[in-house]
Coordinates of C-alpha atoms and ligand atoms in Angstrom, one line a residue:
M1 CA 55.7 99.1 82.6
I2 CA 58.5 100.1 85.8
Q3 CA 56.9 99.3 88.9
S4 CA 58.9 100.6 91.9
A5 CA 61.3 97.6 93.7
A6 CA 60.5 99.3 97.5
R7 CA 56.1 99.1 97.0
Q8 CA 56.7 96.0 95.4
C9 CA 58.7 93.9 98.2
L10 CA 55.5 95.0 100.3
T11 CA 53.9 92.4 98.7
V12 CA 56.2 90.0 98.5
G13 CA 55.3 88.5 102.8
S14 CA 59.0 87.2 104.0
R15 CA 60.7 89.2 102.3
M16 CA 59.3 92.2 103.2
H17 CA 61.6 95.5 103.5
T18 CA 61.0 99.4 104.6
S19 CA 64.2 100.1 102.7
P20 CA 65.0 100.2 99.3
Q21 CA 66.5 97.0 98.2
T22 CA 71.5 97.1 97.3
I23 CA 72.0 96.3 93.5
L24 CA 75.8 96.1 92.7
Y25 CA 77.1 97.1 90.4
I26 CA 80.3 96.0 88.3
E27 CA 81.0 97.1 85.4
D28 CA 83.9 98.8 83.5
D29 CA 82.3 100.7 80.4
P30 CA 80.3 104.5 81.9
A31 CA 77.7 104.2 79.2
S32 CA 77.1 101.1 80.7
R33 CA 77.7 102.0 84.0
S34 CA 75.3 104.9 83.9
L35 CA 71.9 102.6 81.6
V36 CA 71.6 100.3 83.9
S37 CA 71.9 102.5 88.0
R38 CA 69.1 104.9 85.5
T39 CA 67.6 102.0 85.1
L40 CA 67.2 100.6 88.2
T41 CA 67.2 103.7 89.8
H42 CA 64.5 104.5 88.5
A43 CA 62.7 101.0 89.2
G44 CA 62.9 102.0 93.3
Y45 CA 66.3 100.3 93.9
R46 CA 69.7 101.6 95.7
V47 CA 72.3 101.8 93.2
L48 CA 76.0 100.8 93.9
V49 CA 79.2 100.4 90.7
A50 CA 82.1 99.6 90.2
E51 CA 84.5 99.3 87.9
R52 CA 87.0 96.7 88.9
G53 CA 86.6 92.8 89.8
L54 CA 88.5 93.3 93.0
E55 CA 86.6 96.9 93.7
G56 CA 83.6 95.1 93.5
I57 CA 84.1 92.9 95.8
D58 CA 85.2 95.0 98.5
I59 CA 81.7 97.2 97.6
A60 CA 79.7 93.5 98.1
R61 CA 81.3 92.9 101.6
R62 CA 81.2 96.3 103.1
E63 CA 77.0 97.0 101.7
R64 CA 76.1 93.1 101.5
P65 CA 73.9 94.0 98.1
D66 CA 70.4 92.8 97.7
L67 CA 71.9 91.8 94.2
I68 CA 75.0 91.6 92.7
L69 CA 75.5 92.5 88.3
T70 CA 78.4 92.2 87.1
D71 CA 79.8 92.3 83.4
I72 CA 82.2 89.9 82.6
N73 CA 85.3 91.0 81.2
L74 CA 86.6 93.4 83.5
P75 CA 90.0 94.9 83.4
D76 CA 91.2 93.1 86.4
L77 CA 89.3 89.8 88.2
S78 CA 86.7 88.6 85.0
G79 CA 82.9 88.7 86.4
R80 CA 82.9 84.4 86.7
E81 CA 86.1 85.2 88.8
V82 CA 84.4 87.6 91.1
T83 CA 81.4 85.6 91.5
T84 CA 83.8 82.4 92.7
K85 CA 85.0 84.2 95.4
L86 CA 82.1 85.8 97.2
R87 CA 80.9 83.0 96.1
S88 CA 83.3 81.4 98.7
E89 CA 82.2 83.5 101.5
P90 CA 79.8 82.2 103.4
Q91 CA 77.8 85.4 103.5
F92 CA 77.5 85.6 99.8
Q93 CA 76.4 81.6 99.4
T94 CA 72.5 82.4 98.8
T95 CA 72.9 86.3 97.4
P96 CA 71.8 86.2 94.2
I97 CA 74.3 87.4 91.4
V98 CA 73.3 88.0 88.0
A99 CA 76.3 88.4 84.4
L100 CA 75.6 91.1 82.5
T101 CA 77.5 90.5 79.5
A102 CA 78.1 90.9 76.1
Q103 CA 78.7 86.7 75.4
S104 CA 76.3 85.8 74.6
L105 CA 77.5 82.2 73.3
H106 CA 76.1 78.9 75.2
E107 CA 79.2 78.6 76.4
F108 CA 80.6 81.5 78.7
R109 CA 76.2 81.0 79.7
D110 CA 77.8 77.7 81.4
M111 CA 81.2 78.5 81.8
A112 CA 79.3 81.4 84.0
L113 CA 77.4 78.7 85.5
A114 CA 79.6 77.0 86.7
A115 CA 81.3 79.8 88.3
G116 CA 78.3 79.9 90.9
I117 CA 76.2 82.6 89.0
T118 CA 72.7 83.2 89.4
G119 CA 71.7 84.5 85.8
Y120 CA 72.8 85.4 82.8
L121 CA 71.5 88.3 80.9
T122 CA 73.1 89.4 77.1
K123 CA 73.2 92.4 76.4
P124 CA 72.7 95.1 74.3
I125 CA 70.2 96.2 77.4
D126 CA 66.9 95.9 77.8
V127 CA 65.7 98.7 79.6
E128 CA 62.5 97.7 79.7
T129 CA 62.6 94.2 80.5
L130 CA 65.3 94.4 83.3
P131 CA 63.9 95.4 86.0
Q132 CA 62.2 92.1 85.9
R133 CA 64.6 90.3 85.3
V134 CA 66.6 91.7 88.4
E135 CA 63.2 90.3 89.8
Y136 CA 63.1 87.7 89.9
Y137 CA 66.3 86.8 90.7
L138 CA 66.2 88.4 93.8
R139 CA 62.8 86.4 94.4
G140 CA 65.0 83.4 94.5
G141 CA 64.7 82.8 91.0
R142 CA 68.1 80.7 89.0
D143 CA 68.7 80.5 85.2
T144 CA 69.5 76.3 84.7
I145 CA 71.7 73.4 82.9
E146 CA 72.1 70.5 82.2
Q147 CA 74.6 68.6 84.0
E148 CA 77.4 66.9 82.1
K149 CA 77.8 69.6 80.2
L150 CA 77.9 71.5 84.2
T151 CA 80.8 69.9 83.8
E152 CA 82.2 69.6 81.3
A153 CA 82.0 73.7 81.5
Q154 CA 83.6 73.3 85.2
V155 CA 86.6 72.5 83.9
R156 CA 86.8 74.7 81.3
Y157 CA 86.3 77.0 83.8
A158 CA 88.9 74.9 85.8
Q159 CA 91.7 75.5 82.5
E160 CA 90.7 79.5 82.0
V161 CA 91.5 80.4 85.9
V162 CA 95.1 78.3 85.6
G163 CA 95.5 79.7 82.3
R164 CA 95.4 83.9 83.5
L165 CA 96.9 82.7 86.7
E166 CA 99.7 81.5 85.0
D167 CA 100.2 84.8 82.5
Q168 CA 99.5 86.7 85.9
I169 CA 102.4 84.9 87.4
R170 CA 104.6 85.4 84.3
E171 CA 103.6 89.4 84.5
L172 CA 104.9 89.4 87.8
E173 CA 108.1 87.7 87.7
S174 CA 108.9 89.8 84.5
A175 CA 107.5 93.2 86.3
N176 CA 109.4 92.1 89.3
S177 CA 113.4 91.5 88.3
A178 CA 113.0 95.1 85.9
L179 CA 112.4 96.1 89.5
R180 CA 114.9 94.8 90.8
R181 CA 117.6 95.8 88.1
L182 CA 116.2 99.0 89.0
D183 CA 117.0 98.9 92.2
K184 CA 120.6 97.9 91.2
M185 CA 120.9 100.6 89.6
K186 CA 119.6 102.9 92.3
D187 CA 122.2 101.7 94.3
T188 CA 125.1 101.8 92.1
F189 CA 124.3 105.5 91.0
I190 CA 123.8 106.2 95.4
Q191 CA 127.7 104.3 95.7
L192 CA 129.5 106.0 92.4
T193 CA 128.5 109.3 93.2
A194 CA 128.5 109.1 96.9
H195 CA 132.2 108.0 95.9
E196 CA 132.9 110.4 93.3
L197 CA 131.7 113.2 95.3
R198 CA 133.7 112.7 98.4
T199 CA 137.5 113.2 96.2
P200 CA 137.0 116.3 95.4
L201 CA 136.1 116.8 99.5
T202 CA 138.5 115.4 100.4
L203 CA 140.5 118.1 98.4
V204 CA 138.5 121.0 99.7
F205 CA 139.0 119.5 103.4
G206 CA 143.5 119.5 102.0
Y207 CA 143.0 122.8 101.2
S208 CA 141.8 124.2 104.2
R209 CA 144.1 123.2 106.2
L210 CA 147.3 123.6 103.8
I211 CA 145.6 127.2 104.3
E212 CA 144.8 127.6 107.5
D213 CA 148.6 126.3 108.6
A214 CA 150.3 129.2 106.3
A215 CA 152.2 131.0 108.1
P216 CA 150.9 135.2 107.5
I217 CA 146.9 133.1 107.1
R218 CA 147.3 131.3 110.7
A219 CA 148.6 134.9 112.1
L220 CA 145.5 136.6 110.5
V221 CA 142.8 134.0 112.0
N222 CA 144.8 134.2 115.0
S223 CA 143.7 138.2 115.0
D224 CA 140.6 138.3 113.8
P225 CA 137.6 136.3 116.1
N226 CA 135.2 136.6 112.6
L227 CA 138.4 135.0 111.0
Q228 CA 137.8 132.2 113.5
V229 CA 134.8 132.1 113.5
L230 CA 134.8 131.6 109.5
M231 CA 137.1 129.0 110.0
K232 CA 135.4 126.8 112.1
G233 CA 132.3 127.0 109.9
L234 CA 134.0 125.5 106.7
Q235 CA 136.1 122.6 108.8
D236 CA 132.3 121.6 110.8
S237 CA 130.5 121.8 107.0
I238 CA 132.8 119.6 105.4
K239 CA 133.1 117.7 108.4
R240 CA 129.8 117.3 107.9
M241 CA 129.7 116.6 103.9
Q242 CA 132.5 114.2 104.3
D243 CA 130.0 111.7 107.2
I244 CA 127.2 112.0 105.5
I245 CA 128.8 110.7 102.1
N246 CA 130.7 108.1 104.2
E247 CA 126.6 107.2 106.1
I248 CA 125.8 106.5 102.2
L249 CA 128.6 104.8 101.4
T250 CA 128.4 102.5 104.5
I251 CA 124.6 101.7 103.8
S252 CA 124.7 101.3 100.4
R253 CA 127.3 98.0 101.3
I254 CA 124.8 97.8 104.0
M255 CA 122.7 97.6 101.6
T256 CA 123.9 95.5 98.9
N257 CA 125.2 92.8 101.4
Q258 CA 129.6 94.6 100.8
I259 CA 129.3 95.0 104.4
D260 CA 133.1 93.5 105.5
L261 CA 133.3 92.9 109.1
S262 CA 136.4 92.2 110.0
I263 CA 136.7 90.4 113.3
A264 CA 138.5 91.0 116.0
P265 CA 139.2 91.4 120.3
V266 CA 136.7 94.2 121.3
H267 CA 136.5 95.9 124.7
P268 CA 132.5 97.1 124.3
G269 CA 133.8 99.3 127.6
L270 CA 136.3 101.3 125.8
V271 CA 134.4 101.1 122.4
A272 CA 131.6 103.3 124.0
E273 CA 134.4 105.3 126.1
R274 CA 135.5 106.5 122.8
V275 CA 132.5 107.7 121.6
V276 CA 131.1 109.5 124.5
N277 CA 133.9 111.5 124.8
N278 CA 133.2 112.3 120.8
L279 CA 129.4 113.7 121.8
L280 CA 130.7 115.6 125.0
P281 CA 131.2 118.8 123.6
A282 CA 127.0 117.9 121.1
L283 CA 125.9 116.8 125.8
Q284 CA 127.2 120.0 126.7
T285 CA 125.6 122.7 123.7
R286 CA 122.6 120.4 124.4
R287 CA 122.5 120.3 128.3
V288 CA 122.4 116.4 128.2
T289 CA 123.1 114.3 131.0
L290 CA 124.7 110.9 129.9
H291 CA 124.8 108.9 132.3
F292 CA 127.6 105.9 131.5
D293 CA 129.4 104.2 133.7
R294 CA 132.3 102.5 132.2
S295 CA 133.4 100.1 135.6
T296 CA 129.6 98.5 134.6
W297 CA 130.9 97.0 131.7
P298 CA 131.5 93.3 129.4
E299 CA 134.5 92.6 129.5
L300 CA 135.7 91.6 126.1
M301 CA 134.2 90.6 122.9
R302 CA 134.5 89.6 119.6
G303 CA 133.1 91.7 116.7
D304 CA 133.9 94.8 114.4
A305 CA 135.1 97.6 116.4
D306 CA 134.6 100.3 114.4
L307 CA 131.5 100.1 113.0
L308 CA 130.4 98.8 116.5
A309 CA 131.1 102.1 117.3
L310 CA 129.8 104.0 114.6
A311 CA 125.9 101.9 115.5
L312 CA 126.4 103.1 119.0
A313 CA 127.8 107.2 117.2
N314 CA 124.1 107.2 115.7
L315 CA 122.2 105.6 118.7
L316 CA 123.7 108.1 121.4
N317 CA 123.4 111.5 118.6
N318 CA 119.8 109.9 117.9
A319 CA 118.9 110.1 121.9
I320 CA 120.2 113.4 122.0
K321 CA 118.5 114.6 118.1
Y322 CA 115.5 113.6 120.3
T323 CA 115.3 114.4 123.4
P324 CA 115.0 118.4 124.7
D325 CA 118.2 120.5 126.6
G326 CA 118.3 119.8 130.2
G327 CA 117.3 116.0 129.9
H328 CA 118.9 112.8 130.2
V329 CA 120.3 109.6 128.4
Y330 CA 122.0 106.4 129.6
L331 CA 123.7 103.7 128.7
T332 CA 124.4 100.6 130.0
A333 CA 125.3 97.2 128.9
S334 CA 124.9 93.2 130.8
A335 CA 126.2 90.1 129.5
D336 CA 126.5 86.7 129.7
D337 CA 128.5 83.1 128.6
Q338 CA 126.1 84.2 125.1
V339 CA 124.8 87.5 125.1
I340 CA 125.6 91.0 124.9
R341 CA 123.5 93.6 125.1
F342 CA 123.2 97.2 125.9
S343 CA 120.7 99.4 125.7
V344 CA 120.4 103.6 125.4
K345 CA 117.8 105.4 126.8
D346 CA 116.6 108.5 126.8
T347 CA 114.5 111.2 128.3
G348 CA 113.0 112.3 124.8
I349 CA 109.7 113.1 123.0
G350 CA 109.8 109.2 121.7
I351 CA 108.2 107.5 119.1
A352 CA 104.7 106.2 117.9
P353 CA 103.6 103.0 117.9
E354 CA 103.7 102.8 114.1
E355 CA 106.5 104.1 113.5
Q356 CA 108.9 102.1 115.6
E357 CA 109.5 99.5 113.1
R358 CA 109.6 101.7 110.1
I359 CA 112.7 104.1 111.4
F360 CA 115.0 100.8 110.8
E361 CA 114.5 101.5 106.8
R362 CA 116.5 103.8 105.2
F363 CA 115.5 107.4 104.5
H364 CA 112.5 107.0 106.6
T365 CA 112.8 109.7 109.0
A366 CA 108.9 110.1 111.4
G367 CA 110.0 113.7 111.8
D368 CA 108.4 116.9 110.3
T369 CA 111.8 117.5 107.3
T370 CA 111.8 120.6 107.4
L371 CA 112.8 120.7 110.9
H372 CA 115.3 119.4 109.6
S373 CA 118.9 121.0 110.5
T374 CA 122.5 120.7 109.5
S375 CA 123.5 119.6 112.8
K376 CA 123.0 116.0 114.1
V377 CA 122.2 116.7 118.0
A378 CA 120.2 119.9 117.4
F379 CA 116.7 119.2 119.4
L380 CA 115.3 117.6 116.3
G381 CA 117.4 118.0 113.9
G382 CA 116.2 115.2 111.5
G383 CA 119.7 113.4 108.8
L384 CA 118.7 111.7 106.3
G385 CA 117.0 109.0 108.0
L386 CA 120.4 106.9 107.6
G387 CA 121.3 106.2 111.4
L388 CA 119.0 103.0 112.1
A389 CA 119.1 101.4 109.2
I390 CA 123.6 100.9 109.8
C391 CA 122.9 100.1 113.3
K392 CA 120.4 97.5 112.1
G393 CA 122.1 96.7 109.3
I394 CA 126.0 96.1 111.9
I395 CA 123.8 94.4 114.0
E396 CA 122.7 92.3 112.0
A397 CA 125.7 91.5 110.0
H398 CA 127.5 90.5 114.1
G399 CA 124.3 88.1 113.7
G400 CA 123.0 90.2 116.5
R401 CA 119.0 92.3 116.3
I402 CA 117.8 95.8 117.7
W403 CA 114.6 97.0 118.6
V404 CA 112.9 100.3 120.3
E405 CA 110.8 100.2 122.9
S406 CA 108.9 103.8 123.7
D407 CA 105.5 104.6 125.1
G408 CA 105.1 106.8 122.3
Y409 CA 105.5 110.2 120.9
D410 CA 104.8 112.6 123.0
P411 CA 106.5 116.0 122.5
E412 CA 104.6 117.4 126.3
R413 CA 105.1 114.9 128.4
L414 CA 108.8 113.2 126.7
P415 CA 107.9 109.1 127.5
G416 CA 111.6 109.0 126.3
S417 CA 112.5 105.9 124.0
E418 CA 114.8 102.8 125.0
F419 CA 117.3 101.2 122.1
L420 CA 117.7 97.3 122.6
V421 CA 120.8 95.9 121.3
E422 CA 121.8 91.9 122.4
L423 CA 124.8 90.7 120.2
P424 CA 126.5 87.1 120.2
V425 CA 129.5 87.4 122.1
D426 CA 131.5 86.0 119.5
S427 CA 130.0 87.1 115.7
T428 CA 132.5 84.9 114.4
R429 CA 129.9 82.3 114.5
H430 CA 127.9 84.4 113.4
P431 CA 128.4 83.9 108.5
A432 CA 128.3 87.5 108.2
G433 CA 131.5 87.9 111.2
K434 CA 134.4 86.4 109.0
S435 CA 137.9 87.3 110.9
Ligands
ADP1 P1 117.4 110.8 111.2 O1 118.6 110.9 110.4 O2 116.7 111.1 110.4 O3 117.5 110.5 112.5 P2 117.7 107.4 111.7 O4 117.7 107.1 111.0 O5 118.8 107.8 112.5 O6 117.2 109.1 111.1 O7 116.3 107.7 112.6 C1 114.6 107.6 112.0 C2 113.1 108.6 113.2 O8 113.2 107.5 114.1 C3 114.1 110.1 113.1 O9 113.4 111.0 111.6 C4 113.3 110.1 114.2 O10 112.0 110.4 114.1 C5 113.2 108.5 115.2 N1 114.4 108.3 116.6 C6 115.5 107.7 115.7 N2 115.9 107.9 117.1 C7 115.0 108.6 118.1 C8 114.6 108.3 119.8 N3 116.0 108.2 120.2 N4 113.8 109.1 119.6 C9 112.8 109.4 119.7 N5 112.7 109.2 118.5 C10 113.5 109.0 117.0

């Protein structure tokens, strides 16, 4: 006869429970799960179920069940391994863990006990006796095994675990190399596609220039303001597409370690000035004030001027892009004998702490992609999420580092962001830098 576990427990003195005792049942077979759940629930227990070993461990840690019933053959960790893992945690050292399995041979039972199992029940499940067996183990009952058999079973169990570990490592290694192959194929695909697109685009750009320069067309365009707007739109769009393709090519070179620095003496102030001058129209359109005093910049360093300019341009573009109209951007630098530091600080929307590392990953954009626009500097008009990955690649190839500081993301309060860069004064000393 099935009795209520809650009622039974009231009579057990020191182990008195006012709420039903909890049983966690780890089993991948739905029919067994449902039968055992029904039987034990009917007997007054609270029953939790897990379909896999790792899920069972998680639920056990969270719910601290009074007893764990587990199948042995599970899709991930075996019931034995689940037990060994749980036994290594102080809160489960005395929890009854009972196997409920179709493996009826003695060797299997011995190995389960060697793994730390308290009791061993075999299928088919006997719904008449199951609640009593559970009650027995809950009251401290346990199966026994002779010492000699236990030692033998421990050796077999250790061999089984190591064997499984080896299989898993081999499987992981082969999955890893398949992923690496796929990753390489994707890099090659991106690189080839960008190359293929660049050639016709260069032609389109050239043809548009030829058309514009043809005398009759020039006369026509000059006489019609609408045509001037169309021509400018055409050229801006071509330029934007060229920038995107170049960004993709640069990032794929950086990511495949094909970045080739042309190290030479560089005047950082001059580089910065050149970048700032290119941004003047955008600053004007967006009414953003850029604070930059070239006279305070260090005189000389060694590095790749074009790539450093690209990194700085990306940082300044972002500072403008993520700062509302009328805001401020500060570009400053300092240096000692070894290191040159520069900072791009803005009064914009800021960056959430959890995003501050991820934004340097390629194709990571923290903003709302529906707000993206084709403009590089329109407020919140995002790009491909490549700009900062490119900056990081360039700075690190120079042996430097880049990071961001911000009090968080808040488009109302505008906490701003500061991107900080440290570069060795002489990048030739870094392995990636070649003169
Ligand atoms: P994107 O092309 O999307 O701007 P980036 O790699 O340049 O790509 O930047 C990645 C993300 O980092 C952006 O989508 C944006 O959310 C965030 N971000 C970059 N710079 C700033 C900044 N100055 N202020 C606020 N957020 C920024």
